[in-house]
Amino acid sequence: MNDTTELIQTIARQVMTLAQATLSQQPEAPAPLNLAWIETSLRDLLRQIGAEALSHWLSAAQHTPEAERPCDCGGTLRYQRYRPATLLSVFGRVTYKRAYYAGCVCGRGCAPLDEQYALQPGQVSAGLSELLTLAGVELPFEHSQRWLKGFLLFDVSENTIRHETHTLGQTQAAHETEWRQHSQDPAWLQAHQRTPEPIPARLYGSLDAAKVRIEPRKPAEKHAEHETWRDLKVGCWYEVEPVPVRQQSTRQHAVTERGQLCQRATHIHYYCDLTDAKAFGELMWASGCAVHADLTRELVFGCDGAAWIWNLITTYYSQAVQIVDWYHAADRLQRVAQAAFSPGETRERWLEQTTAHLWEGRVTHVIQACAMLGTPCPEAREAETYFANNQARMRYDQYRQAGYLIGSGTVESSCKQIVTQRLKCSGAQWLVPGAVDTAKARAAWLSGDWTPVCTQWSTLPLAI
Ligand SMILES: [Zn+2]
């Protein structure tokens, strides 16, 4: 047994003695005590011990104060005294004492310990901030408050959770601004060409949009229903990997049975914004540079594209392969069949034949089949235009041969994950900045860019 284990055991015995002496005396203690109550009470006791330990750690993490230190303004600060400060940490409220300096001509004061560890007195600690944001990107703020209390055992206000989540979104936005500046700087782009980082041989991209309900600021605007829905644009970059046989769903298994590649998206990076197509194009280019989309040998876009989407792709990545998501294209035929025929054999046969044509890349046949249903069926007429406009993006036979993923639903699911699951919770209404910050925080979480963004403001190691 090493020293640490021994020490932990000694402390554990002391904690148990303390718990037995204090907890069982509490008026709300059930009789007889049950395990759930013991666990929660012990957890709360350990939390209080943690708060004390953190307080001591912080108070001890400073040297004997010097009498004077230089001020940022060029003047001189003088040591005043040890001054207490409070922090909301993962253990709850923590008070610590740190040397405080003042007396400069500029009137500013300074606590070097706060600067050293990026502590913000009166605010949330880095560790707690990460947990609050984790809840804030997953649940409506008013629900995350209750949910968090179950884990943390103390109250954090809904506003604090909202504030931390928004702050993370803003940090993500600041990263994006930095990428944007880089991606428009010829010198940076030139150096970027020689990046030592690995460049994926084949990279995929997707774009989509979903509506978010924005609450008008002025009461006068409230009756204008159409103004309250805004398009949140979402994009993602991803690579593709084969799905191991044992992880395949029934549908994927059928794909393998037919002798096709069964693939799925991996290493997905999301980005999003509530903005016009032009600004979103810049973000697409910038985030693309960050994942080397501009350097990859083969770039493939799989979308169910509105015109603005294909226009942006053509503008920024003219060499990329453009593919209309297979499931969307096939679904279009399904809808035509349902509109044009009554249920039965004729409908099934039409659908089977046209889907087979589409699968084999014979889009002309599909267009003809829709045209023949023609005038009496608006769905068929619209589908005819849709297939004609996207003909060059539906060479599914060639795409399959090249091993491209022709329908992953990646972006559709990213819209669902970012927008529907979080921003469209029942009764959810947003102001633009809150919607954008929350969506960006959620995109960072889903992308796995989380830790670097979270630790952005507390990069210094908290060690003595
Ligand atoms: Zn000064």
Tab-separated table of C-alpha atoms and ligand atoms in Angstrom:
chain	number	residue	atom	x	y	z
A	1	MET	CA	0.000	0.000	0.000
A	2	ASN	CA	1.457	3.358	-0.941
A	3	ASP	CA	1.383	6.515	1.144
A	4	THR	CA	-1.521	8.076	-0.745
A	5	THR	CA	-3.776	5.067	-0.262
A	6	GLU	CA	-2.946	4.975	3.413
A	7	LEU	CA	-3.631	8.665	3.812
A	8	ILE	CA	-6.945	8.388	1.973
A	9	GLN	CA	-7.971	5.558	4.271
A	10	THR	CA	-7.084	7.562	7.356
A	11	ILE	CA	-9.056	10.567	6.118
A	12	ALA	CA	-11.958	8.320	5.096
A	13	ARG	CA	-12.203	6.932	8.623
A	14	GLN	CA	-12.233	10.475	9.991
A	15	VAL	CA	-14.898	11.511	7.486
A	16	MET	CA	-17.007	8.528	8.473
A	17	THR	CA	-16.710	9.362	12.148
A	18	LEU	CA	-17.644	12.940	11.415
A	19	ALA	CA	-20.583	11.850	9.252
A	20	GLN	CA	-21.923	9.471	11.854
A	21	ALA	CA	-21.637	12.081	14.584
A	22	THR	CA	-23.292	14.896	12.646
A	23	LEU	CA	-25.547	13.515	9.920
A	24	SER	CA	-27.558	11.067	11.967
A	25	GLN	CA	-28.380	13.889	14.390
A	26	GLN	CA	-30.039	15.967	11.677
A	27	PRO	CA	-33.782	16.366	12.153
A	28	GLU	CA	-34.528	15.396	8.525
A	29	ALA	CA	-32.583	12.109	8.824
A	30	PRO	CA	-34.854	9.126	8.169
A	31	ALA	CA	-35.120	6.422	10.801
A	32	PRO	CA	-33.714	3.958	10.183
A	33	LEU	CA	-31.119	5.565	7.843
A	34	ASN	CA	-31.259	4.361	4.256
A	35	LEU	CA	-28.452	4.106	1.742
A	36	ALA	CA	-29.743	6.842	-0.564
A	37	TRP	CA	-29.774	9.320	2.303
A	38	ILE	CA	-26.325	8.237	3.521
A	39	GLU	CA	-24.859	8.582	0.016
A	40	THR	CA	-26.281	12.048	-0.563
A	41	SER	CA	-25.353	13.278	2.901
A	42	LEU	CA	-21.831	11.931	2.572
A	43	ARG	CA	-21.517	13.538	-0.847
A	44	ASP	CA	-22.596	16.867	0.600
A	45	LEU	CA	-20.112	16.525	3.429
A	46	LEU	CA	-17.308	15.784	0.956
A	47	ARG	CA	-18.427	18.790	-1.054
A	48	GLN	CA	-18.012	21.013	1.999
A	49	ILE	CA	-14.604	19.500	2.662
A	50	GLY	CA	-13.718	20.187	-0.982
A	51	ALA	CA	-14.747	23.827	-0.602
A	52	GLU	CA	-12.523	24.169	2.473
A	53	ALA	CA	-9.616	22.449	0.703
A	54	LEU	CA	-9.929	24.697	-2.340
A	55	SER	CA	-10.094	27.745	-0.102
A	56	HIS	CA	-6.865	26.691	1.658
A	57	TRP	CA	-5.197	25.820	-1.636
A	58	LEU	CA	-5.956	29.245	-3.097
A	59	SER	CA	-4.965	31.105	0.052
A	60	ALA	CA	-1.690	29.169	0.170
A	61	ALA	CA	-0.962	29.620	-3.541
A	62	GLN	CA	0.860	32.888	-3.136
A	63	HIS	CA	4.209	34.080	-2.022
A	64	THR	CA	4.887	36.516	0.803
A	65	PRO	CA	3.707	39.802	-0.647
A	66	GLU	CA	6.293	42.339	-1.749
A	67	ALA	CA	5.828	45.868	-0.472
A	68	GLU	CA	5.463	47.271	-3.973
A	69	ARG	CA	4.838	46.079	-7.502
A	70	PRO	CA	4.652	47.816	-10.863
A	71	CYS	CA	1.239	48.842	-12.137
A	72	ASP	CA	0.182	48.371	-15.783
A	73	CYS	CA	-0.039	52.147	-16.096
A	74	GLY	CA	3.662	52.519	-15.352
A	75	GLY	CA	3.070	53.683	-11.770
A	76	THR	CA	3.563	51.764	-8.533
A	77	LEU	CA	1.095	49.700	-6.499
A	78	ARG	CA	1.569	49.252	-2.756
A	79	TYR	CA	0.659	46.228	-0.689
A	80	GLN	CA	-2.442	46.920	1.398
A	81	ARG	CA	-3.536	43.748	3.185
A	82	TYR	CA	-4.947	40.244	2.634
A	83	ARG	CA	-8.400	40.748	1.234
A	84	PRO	CA	-11.090	38.043	1.065
A	85	ALA	CA	-12.737	37.129	-2.224
A	86	THR	CA	-15.483	34.667	-3.089
A	87	LEU	CA	-15.778	32.261	-5.972
A	88	LEU	CA	-18.602	29.909	-6.956
A	89	SER	CA	-16.843	26.591	-7.530
A	90	VAL	CA	-17.868	22.983	-8.159
A	91	PHE	CA	-17.910	22.665	-4.346
A	92	GLY	CA	-20.186	25.674	-3.878
A	93	ARG	CA	-19.166	29.040	-2.498
A	94	VAL	CA	-15.453	29.283	-1.669
A	95	THR	CA	-13.849	32.168	0.171
A	96	TYR	CA	-10.099	32.716	-0.031
A	97	LYS	CA	-7.707	35.462	0.976
A	98	ARG	CA	-5.173	37.053	-1.301
A	99	ALA	CA	-2.723	39.907	-1.152
A	100	TYR	CA	-4.239	43.120	-2.421
A	101	TYR	CA	-2.398	46.100	-3.895
A	102	ALA	CA	-3.607	49.660	-4.419
A	103	GLY	CA	-2.417	53.225	-4.056
A	104	CYS	CA	-1.293	53.879	-7.606
A	105	VAL	CA	-1.971	57.301	-9.117
A	106	CYS	CA	-4.286	55.673	-11.676
A	107	GLY	CA	-6.612	54.556	-8.856
A	108	ARG	CA	-6.628	50.888	-9.841
A	109	GLY	CA	-6.225	47.985	-7.446
A	110	CYS	CA	-4.803	44.547	-8.120
A	111	ALA	CA	-4.750	41.036	-6.657
A	112	PRO	CA	-1.854	39.143	-8.328
A	113	LEU	CA	-3.263	35.734	-7.341
A	114	ASP	CA	-6.502	36.430	-9.247
A	115	GLU	CA	-4.489	37.408	-12.292
A	116	GLN	CA	-2.171	34.422	-12.004
A	117	TYR	CA	-4.991	31.872	-11.940
A	118	ALA	CA	-7.538	33.866	-13.970
A	119	LEU	CA	-9.849	33.955	-10.956
A	120	GLN	CA	-12.817	36.267	-11.209
A	121	PRO	CA	-14.003	37.099	-7.683
A	122	GLY	CA	-17.778	36.914	-7.356
A	123	GLN	CA	-17.939	34.792	-10.503
A	124	VAL	CA	-18.055	31.149	-11.431
A	125	SER	CA	-14.848	29.070	-11.388
A	126	ALA	CA	-13.563	27.450	-14.586
A	127	GLY	CA	-14.515	23.962	-13.408
A	128	LEU	CA	-18.059	24.939	-12.488
A	129	SER	CA	-18.432	26.984	-15.661
A	130	GLU	CA	-17.748	23.871	-17.727
A	131	LEU	CA	-20.423	21.901	-15.869
A	132	LEU	CA	-23.006	24.684	-16.108
A	133	THR	CA	-22.405	25.031	-19.821
A	134	LEU	CA	-22.626	21.289	-20.281
A	135	ALA	CA	-26.137	21.458	-18.828
A	136	GLY	CA	-26.973	24.685	-20.682
A	137	VAL	CA	-26.225	23.257	-24.129
A	138	GLU	CA	-28.312	20.171	-23.462
A	139	LEU	CA	-31.373	21.440	-21.600
A	140	PRO	CA	-33.554	24.548	-21.408
A	141	PHE	CA	-32.012	26.815	-18.763
A	142	GLU	CA	-34.959	26.545	-16.367
A	143	HIS	CA	-34.694	22.735	-16.438
A	144	SER	CA	-30.926	22.622	-16.184
A	145	GLN	CA	-31.143	24.445	-12.851
A	146	ARG	CA	-33.030	21.561	-11.212
A	147	TRP	CA	-30.988	18.965	-13.006
A	148	LEU	CA	-27.716	20.530	-11.853
A	149	LYS	CA	-28.842	20.764	-8.263
A	150	GLY	CA	-29.211	16.992	-8.240
A	151	PHE	CA	-25.541	16.643	-9.141
A	152	LEU	CA	-23.994	19.662	-7.451
A	153	LEU	CA	-26.153	19.682	-4.294
A	154	PHE	CA	-26.349	23.468	-4.268
A	155	ASP	CA	-28.392	26.036	-6.162
A	156	VAL	CA	-27.126	27.861	-9.198
A	157	SER	CA	-29.461	30.438	-10.699
A	158	GLU	CA	-30.955	30.048	-14.134
A	159	ASN	CA	-29.312	33.336	-15.097
A	160	THR	CA	-25.865	32.057	-14.134
A	161	ILE	CA	-26.318	28.946	-16.282
A	162	ARG	CA	-27.500	31.108	-19.162
A	163	HIS	CA	-24.607	33.520	-18.711
A	164	GLU	CA	-21.952	30.772	-18.693
A	165	THR	CA	-23.482	29.055	-21.748
A	166	HIS	CA	-23.603	32.334	-23.644
A	167	THR	CA	-20.032	33.139	-22.645
A	168	LEU	CA	-18.862	29.850	-24.120
A	169	GLY	CA	-20.775	30.618	-27.321
A	170	GLN	CA	-19.059	34.007	-27.463
A	171	THR	CA	-15.661	32.364	-26.969
A	172	GLN	CA	-16.466	30.087	-29.886
A	173	ALA	CA	-17.498	33.145	-31.930
A	174	ALA	CA	-14.150	34.779	-31.071
A	175	HIS	CA	-12.356	31.674	-32.377
A	176	GLU	CA	-14.348	31.931	-35.577
A	177	THR	CA	-13.437	35.592	-35.980
A	178	GLU	CA	-9.792	34.593	-35.650
A	179	TRP	CA	-10.187	31.855	-38.301
A	180	ARG	CA	-11.954	34.347	-40.525
A	181	GLN	CA	-9.088	36.809	-40.271
A	182	HIS	CA	-6.570	34.059	-41.002
A	183	SER	CA	-8.544	32.703	-43.914
A	184	GLN	CA	-8.626	36.128	-45.584
A	185	ASP	CA	-4.930	36.821	-45.076
A	186	PRO	CA	-2.826	35.815	-48.119
A	187	ALA	CA	0.348	35.386	-46.009
A	188	TRP	CA	-1.443	33.090	-43.566
A	189	LEU	CA	-2.971	31.084	-46.416
A	190	GLN	CA	0.444	30.644	-48.001
A	191	ALA	CA	1.954	29.339	-44.757
A	192	HIS	CA	-1.141	27.173	-44.322
A	193	GLN	CA	-0.221	25.332	-47.562
A	194	ARG	CA	2.811	23.906	-45.785
A	195	THR	CA	1.004	22.858	-42.602
A	196	PRO	CA	2.668	19.906	-40.868
A	197	GLU	CA	-0.725	18.745	-39.615
A	198	PRO	CA	-2.260	15.647	-41.230
A	199	ILE	CA	-4.605	16.445	-44.112
A	200	PRO	CA	-7.474	14.013	-44.694
A	201	ALA	CA	-7.339	12.501	-48.194
A	202	ARG	CA	-11.103	12.774	-48.527
A	203	LEU	CA	-13.175	15.243	-46.585
A	204	TYR	CA	-16.921	15.828	-46.626
A	205	GLY	CA	-18.922	18.970	-46.059
A	206	SER	CA	-22.600	19.758	-45.650
A	207	LEU	CA	-24.801	22.805	-45.192
A	208	ASP	CA	-28.372	23.220	-44.100
A	209	ALA	CA	-30.674	25.616	-42.268
A	210	ALA	CA	-33.487	25.408	-39.757
A	211	LYS	CA	-35.955	27.937	-38.392
A	212	VAL	CA	-35.572	29.365	-34.909
A	213	ARG	CA	-38.253	31.397	-33.216
A	214	ILE	CA	-37.030	34.864	-32.333
A	215	GLU	CA	-39.026	36.967	-29.937
A	216	PRO	CA	-39.358	40.507	-31.267
A	217	ARG	CA	-37.910	43.123	-28.971
A	218	LYS	CA	-40.643	45.690	-29.535
A	219	PRO	CA	-44.264	44.935	-28.643
A	220	ALA	CA	-45.280	46.592	-31.931
A	221	GLU	CA	-43.505	43.835	-33.878
A	222	LYS	CA	-45.181	40.996	-32.034
A	223	HIS	CA	-48.167	40.710	-34.352
A	224	ALA	CA	-45.857	40.279	-37.375
A	225	GLU	CA	-45.694	36.510	-37.145
A	226	HIS	CA	-43.467	36.052	-40.198
A	227	GLU	CA	-40.705	38.125	-38.624
A	228	THR	CA	-40.352	35.873	-35.638
A	229	TRP	CA	-38.815	32.918	-37.487
A	230	ARG	CA	-35.215	33.190	-38.602
A	231	ASP	CA	-32.971	30.753	-40.432
A	232	LEU	CA	-30.163	29.323	-38.356
A	233	LYS	CA	-27.598	28.098	-40.850
A	234	VAL	CA	-25.610	25.040	-39.899
A	235	GLY	CA	-22.593	23.522	-41.581
A	236	CYS	CA	-20.330	20.635	-40.819
A	237	TRP	CA	-17.128	18.968	-41.931
A	238	TYR	CA	-16.585	15.254	-41.505
A	239	GLU	CA	-14.699	12.208	-42.549
A	240	VAL	CA	-16.175	8.806	-43.237
A	241	GLU	CA	-15.353	5.376	-41.840
A	242	PRO	CA	-16.740	1.873	-42.450
A	243	VAL	CA	-19.304	0.716	-39.889
A	244	PRO	CA	-18.071	-2.479	-38.164
A	245	VAL	CA	-20.467	-5.382	-38.872
A	246	ARG	CA	-21.436	-5.834	-35.228
A	247	GLN	CA	-22.485	-2.172	-34.961
A	248	GLN	CA	-24.607	-2.134	-38.107
A	249	SER	CA	-28.319	-1.343	-37.873
A	250	THR	CA	-30.834	-3.497	-39.759
A	251	ARG	CA	-30.853	-0.983	-42.612
A	252	GLN	CA	-27.055	-0.828	-42.701
A	253	HIS	CA	-26.902	-4.603	-42.626
A	254	ALA	CA	-29.145	-4.714	-45.697
A	255	VAL	CA	-26.744	-2.282	-47.387
A	256	THR	CA	-23.803	-4.634	-46.734
A	257	GLU	CA	-25.849	-7.628	-47.917
A	258	ARG	CA	-26.304	-5.871	-51.261
A	259	GLY	CA	-22.537	-5.702	-51.501
A	260	GLN	CA	-22.286	-1.942	-50.910
A	261	LEU	CA	-20.054	-0.031	-48.591
A	262	CYS	CA	-21.625	0.687	-45.249
A	263	GLN	CA	-20.113	3.936	-43.984
A	264	ARG	CA	-20.767	6.587	-41.399
A	265	ALA	CA	-19.588	10.083	-40.616
A	266	THR	CA	-16.844	10.567	-38.064
A	267	HIS	CA	-14.714	13.476	-36.735
A	268	ILE	CA	-17.647	15.837	-37.274
A	269	HIS	CA	-17.023	19.569	-36.816
A	270	TYR	CA	-20.050	21.827	-36.674
A	271	TYR	CA	-20.384	25.556	-37.189
A	272	CYS	CA	-23.495	27.695	-37.266
A	273	ASP	CA	-24.802	31.247	-37.329
A	274	LEU	CA	-27.920	33.305	-37.673
A	275	THR	CA	-26.773	35.345	-40.607
A	276	ASP	CA	-27.129	35.916	-44.339
A	277	ALA	CA	-25.672	33.603	-46.960
A	278	LYS	CA	-22.722	35.898	-47.721
A	279	ALA	CA	-21.465	36.050	-44.119
A	280	PHE	CA	-22.130	32.343	-43.703
A	281	GLY	CA	-20.022	31.666	-46.793
A	282	GLU	CA	-17.099	33.431	-45.110
A	283	LEU	CA	-17.605	31.298	-42.023
A	284	MET	CA	-17.736	28.162	-44.168
A	285	TRP	CA	-14.450	29.112	-45.817
A	286	ALA	CA	-12.845	30.024	-42.477
A	287	SER	CA	-13.938	26.866	-40.667
A	288	GLY	CA	-12.901	24.905	-43.755
A	289	CYS	CA	-9.367	26.310	-43.505
A	290	ALA	CA	-9.293	25.213	-39.851
A	291	VAL	CA	-9.939	21.578	-40.890
A	292	HIS	CA	-7.833	21.829	-44.119
A	293	ALA	CA	-10.827	21.564	-46.447
A	294	ASP	CA	-8.917	23.854	-48.808
A	295	LEU	CA	-5.961	21.433	-48.926
A	296	THR	CA	-7.652	18.057	-49.027
A	297	ARG	CA	-7.226	16.003	-52.215
A	298	GLU	CA	-10.896	15.248	-52.494
A	299	LEU	CA	-13.716	17.350	-51.128
A	300	VAL	CA	-17.289	16.053	-51.282
A	301	PHE	CA	-20.404	18.008	-50.380
A	302	GLY	CA	-23.509	16.018	-49.546
A	303	CYS	CA	-26.558	18.246	-49.041
A	304	ASP	CA	-30.203	18.583	-49.800
A	305	GLY	CA	-29.461	21.919	-51.228
A	306	ALA	CA	-31.483	25.022	-51.521
A	307	ALA	CA	-29.991	27.243	-54.238
A	308	TRP	CA	-28.011	29.399	-51.773
A	309	ILE	CA	-26.233	26.283	-50.496
A	310	TRP	CA	-24.967	25.082	-53.879
A	311	ASN	CA	-24.066	28.670	-54.802
A	312	LEU	CA	-21.855	29.022	-51.738
A	313	ILE	CA	-20.205	25.665	-52.367
A	314	THR	CA	-19.505	26.561	-55.995
A	315	THR	CA	-18.130	29.973	-54.987
A	316	TYR	CA	-15.747	28.753	-52.292
A	317	TYR	CA	-14.951	25.182	-53.329
A	318	SER	CA	-15.398	25.052	-57.089
A	319	GLN	CA	-13.521	21.734	-57.387
A	320	ALA	CA	-15.668	19.888	-54.840
A	321	VAL	CA	-17.920	16.986	-55.797
A	322	GLN	CA	-21.549	17.975	-55.199
A	323	ILE	CA	-24.010	15.262	-54.220
A	324	VAL	CA	-27.699	15.605	-53.421
A	325	ASP	CA	-28.313	13.479	-50.365
A	326	TRP	CA	-29.633	10.142	-51.605
A	327	TYR	CA	-32.387	9.809	-49.016
A	328	HIS	CA	-33.791	13.236	-49.827
A	329	ALA	CA	-33.816	12.474	-53.565
A	330	ALA	CA	-35.429	9.066	-53.028
A	331	ASP	CA	-37.945	10.584	-50.627
A	332	ARG	CA	-38.956	13.033	-53.339
A	333	LEU	CA	-40.008	10.108	-55.552
A	334	GLN	CA	-41.958	8.620	-52.691
A	335	ARG	CA	-43.907	11.841	-52.269
A	336	VAL	CA	-44.654	12.033	-56.001
A	337	ALA	CA	-45.882	8.425	-55.975
A	338	GLN	CA	-48.170	9.154	-53.048
A	339	ALA	CA	-49.602	12.260	-54.687
A	340	ALA	CA	-50.036	10.804	-58.177
A	341	PHE	CA	-51.346	7.292	-57.492
A	342	SER	CA	-53.792	5.715	-55.128
A	343	PRO	CA	-52.291	2.978	-52.967
A	344	GLY	CA	-51.715	-0.228	-54.882
A	345	GLU	CA	-49.588	-2.084	-57.344
A	346	THR	CA	-49.282	0.713	-59.928
A	347	ARG	CA	-47.919	3.094	-57.338
A	348	GLU	CA	-45.464	0.509	-56.028
A	349	ARG	CA	-44.262	-0.357	-59.524
A	350	TRP	CA	-43.775	3.273	-60.527
A	351	LEU	CA	-41.846	3.961	-57.352
A	352	GLU	CA	-39.699	0.881	-57.685
A	353	GLN	CA	-38.775	1.660	-61.296
A	354	THR	CA	-37.988	5.333	-60.795
A	355	THR	CA	-35.982	4.621	-57.615
A	356	ALA	CA	-33.975	2.024	-59.543
A	357	HIS	CA	-33.302	4.584	-62.313
A	358	LEU	CA	-32.191	7.117	-59.738
A	359	TRP	CA	-29.950	4.581	-57.998
A	360	GLU	CA	-28.256	3.784	-61.317
A	361	GLY	CA	-27.751	7.459	-62.123
A	362	ARG	CA	-30.300	7.481	-64.953
A	363	VAL	CA	-31.760	10.815	-63.905
A	364	THR	CA	-33.127	11.538	-67.398
A	365	HIS	CA	-35.457	8.569	-66.990
A	366	VAL	CA	-36.563	9.889	-63.616
A	367	ILE	CA	-37.275	13.319	-65.102
A	368	GLN	CA	-39.283	11.714	-67.912
A	369	ALA	CA	-41.256	9.580	-65.467
A	370	CYS	CA	-42.195	12.705	-63.495
A	371	ALA	CA	-42.977	14.662	-66.676
A	372	MET	CA	-45.393	11.938	-67.811
A	373	LEU	CA	-47.423	12.375	-64.628
A	374	GLY	CA	-47.331	16.040	-65.575
A	375	THR	CA	-49.972	18.721	-65.372
A	376	PRO	CA	-52.586	17.227	-63.028
A	377	CYS	CA	-49.978	16.524	-60.355
A	378	PRO	CA	-48.168	19.590	-58.916
A	379	GLU	CA	-45.795	17.344	-56.885
A	380	ALA	CA	-44.684	15.643	-60.092
A	381	ARG	CA	-44.104	18.981	-61.843
A	382	GLU	CA	-42.065	20.299	-58.942
A	383	ALA	CA	-40.101	17.061	-58.759
A	384	GLU	CA	-39.384	17.286	-62.492
A	385	THR	CA	-37.788	20.713	-61.965
A	386	TYR	CA	-35.946	19.476	-58.861
A	387	PHE	CA	-34.401	16.494	-60.672
A	388	ALA	CA	-33.614	18.594	-63.756
A	389	ASN	CA	-31.860	21.264	-61.670
A	390	ASN	CA	-29.866	18.724	-59.712
A	391	GLN	CA	-29.149	16.213	-62.463
A	392	ALA	CA	-25.379	16.740	-62.276
A	393	ARG	CA	-25.466	16.081	-58.510
A	394	MET	CA	-27.260	12.746	-58.782
A	395	ARG	CA	-24.756	10.463	-60.496
A	396	TYR	CA	-25.299	7.900	-57.785
A	397	ASP	CA	-23.830	5.053	-59.849
A	398	GLN	CA	-20.514	6.911	-60.152
A	399	TYR	CA	-20.535	8.049	-56.547
A	400	ARG	CA	-21.055	4.498	-55.312
A	401	GLN	CA	-18.242	3.296	-57.516
A	402	ALA	CA	-15.946	5.974	-56.067
A	403	GLY	CA	-16.954	4.878	-52.563
A	404	TYR	CA	-18.578	8.187	-51.602
A	405	LEU	CA	-21.063	8.387	-48.826
A	406	ILE	CA	-24.215	9.331	-50.752
A	407	GLY	CA	-26.616	9.758	-47.875
A	408	SER	CA	-25.503	10.141	-44.331
A	409	GLY	CA	-28.108	12.496	-43.019
A	410	THR	CA	-25.151	14.105	-41.247
A	411	VAL	CA	-26.204	17.656	-41.710
A	412	GLU	CA	-29.844	16.927	-41.307
A	413	SER	CA	-29.023	15.355	-37.993
A	414	SER	CA	-26.752	18.270	-37.091
A	415	CYS	CA	-29.625	20.687	-37.666
A	416	LYS	CA	-31.776	18.433	-35.564
A	417	GLN	CA	-29.151	18.232	-32.861
A	418	ILE	CA	-28.282	21.904	-32.748
A	419	VAL	CA	-31.585	23.507	-33.576
A	420	THR	CA	-34.467	21.152	-32.940
A	421	GLN	CA	-33.231	19.475	-29.799
A	422	ARG	CA	-32.104	22.595	-28.000
A	423	LEU	CA	-33.374	25.764	-29.652
A	424	LYS	CA	-36.826	24.454	-30.427
A	425	CYS	CA	-37.742	23.094	-26.995
A	426	SER	CA	-41.418	23.673	-26.321
A	427	GLY	CA	-42.158	27.298	-25.626
A	428	ALA	CA	-38.583	28.316	-26.421
A	429	GLN	CA	-38.251	31.874	-27.626
A	430	TRP	CA	-34.970	33.591	-28.175
A	431	LEU	CA	-33.442	36.932	-28.798
A	432	VAL	CA	-30.889	36.795	-31.593
A	433	PRO	CA	-27.718	36.980	-29.432
A	434	GLY	CA	-28.930	34.292	-27.013
A	435	ALA	CA	-29.920	31.971	-29.846
A	436	VAL	CA	-26.583	32.449	-31.597
A	437	ASP	CA	-24.479	32.026	-28.444
A	438	THR	CA	-26.357	28.917	-27.334
A	439	ALA	CA	-26.205	27.378	-30.816
A	440	LYS	CA	-22.467	28.053	-31.086
A	441	ALA	CA	-21.825	26.605	-27.619
A	442	ARG	CA	-23.818	23.535	-28.597
A	443	ALA	CA	-21.941	23.227	-31.896
A	444	ALA	CA	-18.637	23.330	-29.957
A	445	TRP	CA	-19.895	20.633	-27.588
A	446	LEU	CA	-21.068	18.372	-30.408
A	447	SER	CA	-17.813	18.915	-32.320
A	448	GLY	CA	-15.623	17.865	-29.449
A	449	ASP	CA	-13.936	21.329	-29.551
A	450	TRP	CA	-15.258	21.732	-26.080
A	451	THR	CA	-12.257	21.512	-23.770
A	452	PRO	CA	-10.039	24.016	-25.606
A	453	VAL	CA	-12.937	26.479	-25.738
A	454	CYS	CA	-13.843	25.929	-22.075
A	455	THR	CA	-10.335	26.370	-20.803
A	456	GLN	CA	-9.711	29.415	-22.986
A	457	TRP	CA	-9.911	31.833	-20.065
A	458	SER	CA	-8.161	29.681	-17.474
A	459	THR	CA	-5.163	28.378	-19.329
A	460	LEU	CA	-2.811	28.647	-16.394
A	461	PRO	CA	-2.354	25.494	-14.356
A	462	LEU	CA	-3.796	25.819	-10.867
A	463	ALA	CA	-0.865	24.420	-8.937
A	464	ILE	CA	1.348	25.759	-6.179
B	1	ZN	ZN	-1.587	52.429	-12.098
